[in-house]
Short mmCIF file of C-alpha atoms in Angstrom, two decimals:
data_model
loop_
_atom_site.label_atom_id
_atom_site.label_comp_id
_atom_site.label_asym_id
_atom_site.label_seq_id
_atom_site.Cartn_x
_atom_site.Cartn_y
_atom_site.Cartn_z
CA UNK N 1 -2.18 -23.04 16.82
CA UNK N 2 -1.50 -19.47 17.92
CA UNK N 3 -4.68 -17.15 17.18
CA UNK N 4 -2.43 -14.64 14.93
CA UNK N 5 -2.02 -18.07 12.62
CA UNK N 6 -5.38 -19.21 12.85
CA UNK N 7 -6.55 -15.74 11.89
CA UNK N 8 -4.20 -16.06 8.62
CA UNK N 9 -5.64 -19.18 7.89
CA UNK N 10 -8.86 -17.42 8.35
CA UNK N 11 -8.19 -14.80 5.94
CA UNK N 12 -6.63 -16.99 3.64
CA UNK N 13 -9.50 -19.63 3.47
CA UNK N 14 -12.00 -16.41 2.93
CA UNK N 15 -9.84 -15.57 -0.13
CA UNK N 16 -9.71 -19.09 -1.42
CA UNK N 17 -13.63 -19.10 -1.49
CA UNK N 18 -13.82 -15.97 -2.80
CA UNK N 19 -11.61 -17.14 -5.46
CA UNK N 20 -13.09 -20.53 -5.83
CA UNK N 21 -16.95 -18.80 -6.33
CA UNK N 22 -15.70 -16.72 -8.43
CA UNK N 23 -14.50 -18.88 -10.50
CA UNK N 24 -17.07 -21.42 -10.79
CA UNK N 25 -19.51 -18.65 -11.24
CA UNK N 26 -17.29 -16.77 -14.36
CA UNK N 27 -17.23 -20.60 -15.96
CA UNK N 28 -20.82 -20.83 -15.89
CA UNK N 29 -21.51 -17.30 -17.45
CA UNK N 30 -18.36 -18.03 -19.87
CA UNK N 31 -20.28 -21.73 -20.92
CA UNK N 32 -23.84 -20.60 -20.68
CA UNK N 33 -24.42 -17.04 -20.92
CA UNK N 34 -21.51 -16.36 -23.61
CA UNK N 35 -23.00 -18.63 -26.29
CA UNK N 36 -26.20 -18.19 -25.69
CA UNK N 37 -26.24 -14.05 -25.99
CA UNK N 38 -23.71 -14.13 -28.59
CA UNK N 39 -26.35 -16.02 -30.81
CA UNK N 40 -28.62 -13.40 -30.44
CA UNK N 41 -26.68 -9.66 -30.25
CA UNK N 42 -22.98 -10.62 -30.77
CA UNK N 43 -21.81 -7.17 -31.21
CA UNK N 44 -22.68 -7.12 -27.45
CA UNK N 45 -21.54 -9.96 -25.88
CA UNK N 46 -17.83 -9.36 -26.18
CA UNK N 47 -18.75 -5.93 -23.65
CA UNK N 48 -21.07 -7.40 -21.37
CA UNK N 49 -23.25 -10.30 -20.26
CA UNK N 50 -26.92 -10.06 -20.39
CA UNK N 51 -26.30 -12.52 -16.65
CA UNK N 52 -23.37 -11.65 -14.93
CA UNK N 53 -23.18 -14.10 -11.91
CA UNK N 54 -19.48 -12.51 -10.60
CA UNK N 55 -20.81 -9.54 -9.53
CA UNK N 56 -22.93 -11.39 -7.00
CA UNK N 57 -19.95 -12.80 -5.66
CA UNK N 58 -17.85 -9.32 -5.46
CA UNK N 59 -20.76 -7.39 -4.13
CA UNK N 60 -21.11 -10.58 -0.86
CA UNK N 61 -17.13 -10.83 -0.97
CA UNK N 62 -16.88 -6.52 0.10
CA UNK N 63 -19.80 -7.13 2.12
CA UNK N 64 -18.54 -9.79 4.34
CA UNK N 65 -14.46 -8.43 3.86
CA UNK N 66 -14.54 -5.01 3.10
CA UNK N 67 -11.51 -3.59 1.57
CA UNK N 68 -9.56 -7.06 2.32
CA UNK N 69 -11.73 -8.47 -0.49
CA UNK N 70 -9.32 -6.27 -2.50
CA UNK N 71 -6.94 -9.30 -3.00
CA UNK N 72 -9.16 -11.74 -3.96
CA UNK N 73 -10.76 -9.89 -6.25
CA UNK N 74 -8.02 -8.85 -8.50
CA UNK N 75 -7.02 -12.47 -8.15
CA UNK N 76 -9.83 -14.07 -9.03
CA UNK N 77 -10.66 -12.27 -12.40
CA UNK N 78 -6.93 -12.94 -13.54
CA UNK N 79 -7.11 -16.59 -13.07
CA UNK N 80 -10.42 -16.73 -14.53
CA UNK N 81 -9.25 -15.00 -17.52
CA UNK N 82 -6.29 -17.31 -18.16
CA UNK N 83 -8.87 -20.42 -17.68
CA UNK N 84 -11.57 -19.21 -19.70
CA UNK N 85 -10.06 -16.67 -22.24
CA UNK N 86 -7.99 -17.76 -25.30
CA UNK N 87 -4.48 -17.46 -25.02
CA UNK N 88 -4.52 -15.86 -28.29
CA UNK N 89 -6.18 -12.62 -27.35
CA UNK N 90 -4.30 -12.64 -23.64
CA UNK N 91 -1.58 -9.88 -24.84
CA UNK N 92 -3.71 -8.01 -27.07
CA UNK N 93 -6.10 -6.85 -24.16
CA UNK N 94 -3.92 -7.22 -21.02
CA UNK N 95 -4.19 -3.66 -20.16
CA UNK N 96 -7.62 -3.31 -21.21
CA UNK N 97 -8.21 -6.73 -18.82
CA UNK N 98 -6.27 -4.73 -15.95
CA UNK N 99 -8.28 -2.00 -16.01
CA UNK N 100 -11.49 -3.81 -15.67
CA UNK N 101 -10.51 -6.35 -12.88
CA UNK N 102 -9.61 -2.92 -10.94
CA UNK N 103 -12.47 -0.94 -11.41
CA UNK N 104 -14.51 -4.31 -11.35
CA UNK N 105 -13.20 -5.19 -7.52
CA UNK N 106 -13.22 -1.71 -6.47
CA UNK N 107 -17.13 -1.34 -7.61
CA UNK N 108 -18.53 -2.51 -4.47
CA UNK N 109 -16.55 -1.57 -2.29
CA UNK N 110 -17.17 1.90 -3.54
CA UNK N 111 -20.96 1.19 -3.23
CA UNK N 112 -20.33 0.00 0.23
CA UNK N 113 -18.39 3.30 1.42
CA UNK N 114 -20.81 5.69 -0.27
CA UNK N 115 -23.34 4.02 1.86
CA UNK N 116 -20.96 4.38 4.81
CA UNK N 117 -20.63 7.60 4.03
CA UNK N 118 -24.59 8.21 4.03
CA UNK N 119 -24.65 7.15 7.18
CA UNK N 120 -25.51 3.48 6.89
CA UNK N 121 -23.17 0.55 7.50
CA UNK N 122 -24.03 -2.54 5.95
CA UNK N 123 -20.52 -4.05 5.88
CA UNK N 124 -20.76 -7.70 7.59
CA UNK N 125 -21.08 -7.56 11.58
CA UNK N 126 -21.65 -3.94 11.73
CA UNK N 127 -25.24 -4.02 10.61
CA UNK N 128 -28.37 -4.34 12.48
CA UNK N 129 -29.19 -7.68 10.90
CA UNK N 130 -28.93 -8.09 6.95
CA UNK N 131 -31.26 -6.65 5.27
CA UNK N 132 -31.30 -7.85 1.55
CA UNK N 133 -33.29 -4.44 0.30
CA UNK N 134 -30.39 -2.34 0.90
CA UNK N 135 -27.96 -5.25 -0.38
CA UNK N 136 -29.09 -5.03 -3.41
CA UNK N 137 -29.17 -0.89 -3.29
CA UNK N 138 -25.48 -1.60 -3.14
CA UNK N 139 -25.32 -4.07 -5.58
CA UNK N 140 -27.23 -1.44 -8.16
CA UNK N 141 -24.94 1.31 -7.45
CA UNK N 142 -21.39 -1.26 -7.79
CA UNK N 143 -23.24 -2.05 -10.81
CA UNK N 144 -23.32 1.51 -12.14
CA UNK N 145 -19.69 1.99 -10.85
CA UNK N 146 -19.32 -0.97 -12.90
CA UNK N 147 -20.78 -0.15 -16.20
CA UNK N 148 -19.30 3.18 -16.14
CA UNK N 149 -15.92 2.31 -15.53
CA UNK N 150 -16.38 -0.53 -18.11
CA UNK N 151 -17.28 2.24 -20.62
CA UNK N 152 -14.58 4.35 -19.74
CA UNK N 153 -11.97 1.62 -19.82
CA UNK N 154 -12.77 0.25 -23.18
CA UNK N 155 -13.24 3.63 -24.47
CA UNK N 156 -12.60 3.84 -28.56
CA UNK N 157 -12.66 0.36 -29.14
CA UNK N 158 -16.82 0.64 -28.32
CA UNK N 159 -18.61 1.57 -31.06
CA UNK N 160 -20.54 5.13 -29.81
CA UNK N 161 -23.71 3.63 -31.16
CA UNK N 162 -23.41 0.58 -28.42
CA UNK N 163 -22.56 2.82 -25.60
CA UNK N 164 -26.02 3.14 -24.22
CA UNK N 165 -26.44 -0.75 -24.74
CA UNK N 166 -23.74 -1.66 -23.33
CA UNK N 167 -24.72 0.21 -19.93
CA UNK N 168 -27.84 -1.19 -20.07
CA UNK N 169 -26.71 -4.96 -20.22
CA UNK N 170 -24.06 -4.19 -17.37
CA UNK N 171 -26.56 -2.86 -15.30
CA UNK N 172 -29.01 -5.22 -16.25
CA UNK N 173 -26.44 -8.55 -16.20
CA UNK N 174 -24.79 -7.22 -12.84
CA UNK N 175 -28.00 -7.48 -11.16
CA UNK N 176 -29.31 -10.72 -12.27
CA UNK N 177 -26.19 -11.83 -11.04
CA UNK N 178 -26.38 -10.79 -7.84
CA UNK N 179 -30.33 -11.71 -7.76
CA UNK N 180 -28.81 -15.08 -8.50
CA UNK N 181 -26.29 -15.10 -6.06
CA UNK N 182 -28.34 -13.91 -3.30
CA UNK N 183 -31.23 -16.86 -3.56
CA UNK N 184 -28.37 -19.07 -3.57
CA UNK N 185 -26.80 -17.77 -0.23
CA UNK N 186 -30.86 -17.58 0.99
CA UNK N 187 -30.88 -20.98 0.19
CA UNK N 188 -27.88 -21.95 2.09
CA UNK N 189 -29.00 -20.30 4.94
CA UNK N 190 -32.11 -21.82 4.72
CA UNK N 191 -30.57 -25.28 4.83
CA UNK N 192 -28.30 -24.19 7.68
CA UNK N 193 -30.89 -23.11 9.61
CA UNK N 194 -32.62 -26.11 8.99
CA UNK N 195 -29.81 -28.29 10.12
CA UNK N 196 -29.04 -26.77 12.92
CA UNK N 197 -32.57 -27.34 14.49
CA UNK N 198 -32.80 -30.65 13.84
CA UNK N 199 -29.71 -31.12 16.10
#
């Protein structure tokens, strides 16, 4: 195998992953989170999850990809939407659904360039070492990209009164989801680290 095709197969087993988490991780906050915040503040749940475990995976997908995390991104978020979303209500908000996936995938990689731009690097391989702290500094600002842009985008069909709610439980869910995600990925390191020195 020539390296230029074993770097595509690379790139397109990082997207599959990518894709893969995020899917797995949208099914459990669709099957757990939904129902379980919609039994308790309804009029929010339809805006934003009080857990949002996807975010996790987009803010370690731009870390580890950058802007090539892009694709899978927009990807992911479609497919997820066609598994987990009635077909009913597909037309009705397929621009609205556009619009989110966008500013969704380009949240953290905004977060990731602003820090970039401040003169710190903490895309994959270019940092000294990965220092969770400042991961989740990026993961809070991607979320506030995130819940601003999800403000924006649904616009008049959020009731003013919910507005500030609605931030708050982006913010709020965004983060738990990445909290989530990270102990996971601790976890696996853990294990891999554990492996490796009992070889």
């Amino acid at each position: 195998m020539s390296e230029r095709a074993r770097d595509y197969f690379e790139e397109a087993a990082n997207y599959f992953l990518i894709v893969l988490t995020y899917l797995l991780c949208d099914g459990l906050t669709a099957i757990l989170v939904w129902p379980a915040q919609a039994a308790f503040v309804p009029e929010l749940t339809i805006f934003a999850q009080a857990v949002f475990l996807p975010h996790g995976v987009r803010v370690l997908a731009a870390w580890f990809l950058g802007w090539k995390s892009l694709i899978p991104l927009i990807v992911a978020p479609l497919v997820s939407s066609l598994v987990f979303a009635p077909v009913a209500g597909h037309a009705l908000v397929a621009p609205i659904l556009m619009s989110l996936v966008a500013a969704g995938a380009l949240a953290a990689i905004l977060a990731f360039e602003a820090m970039r731009l401040a003169g710190v690097n903490l895309y994959f391989g270019n940092a000294a070492g990965l220092n969770w702290r400042l991961l989740l500094l990026v993961g809070g600002i991607a979320a506030l990209f995130d819940a601003v842009s999800r403000i924006w985008v649904y616009g008049g069909l959020l009731p003013a009164q919910l507005t500030g709610e609605v931030l708050a439980v982006v913010l709020i869910g965004d983060m738990l989801g990445l909290l989530v995600m990270m102990f996971v990925l601790m976890l696996i390191f853990r294990w891999f680290r554990r492996r490796s020195q009992d070889v």
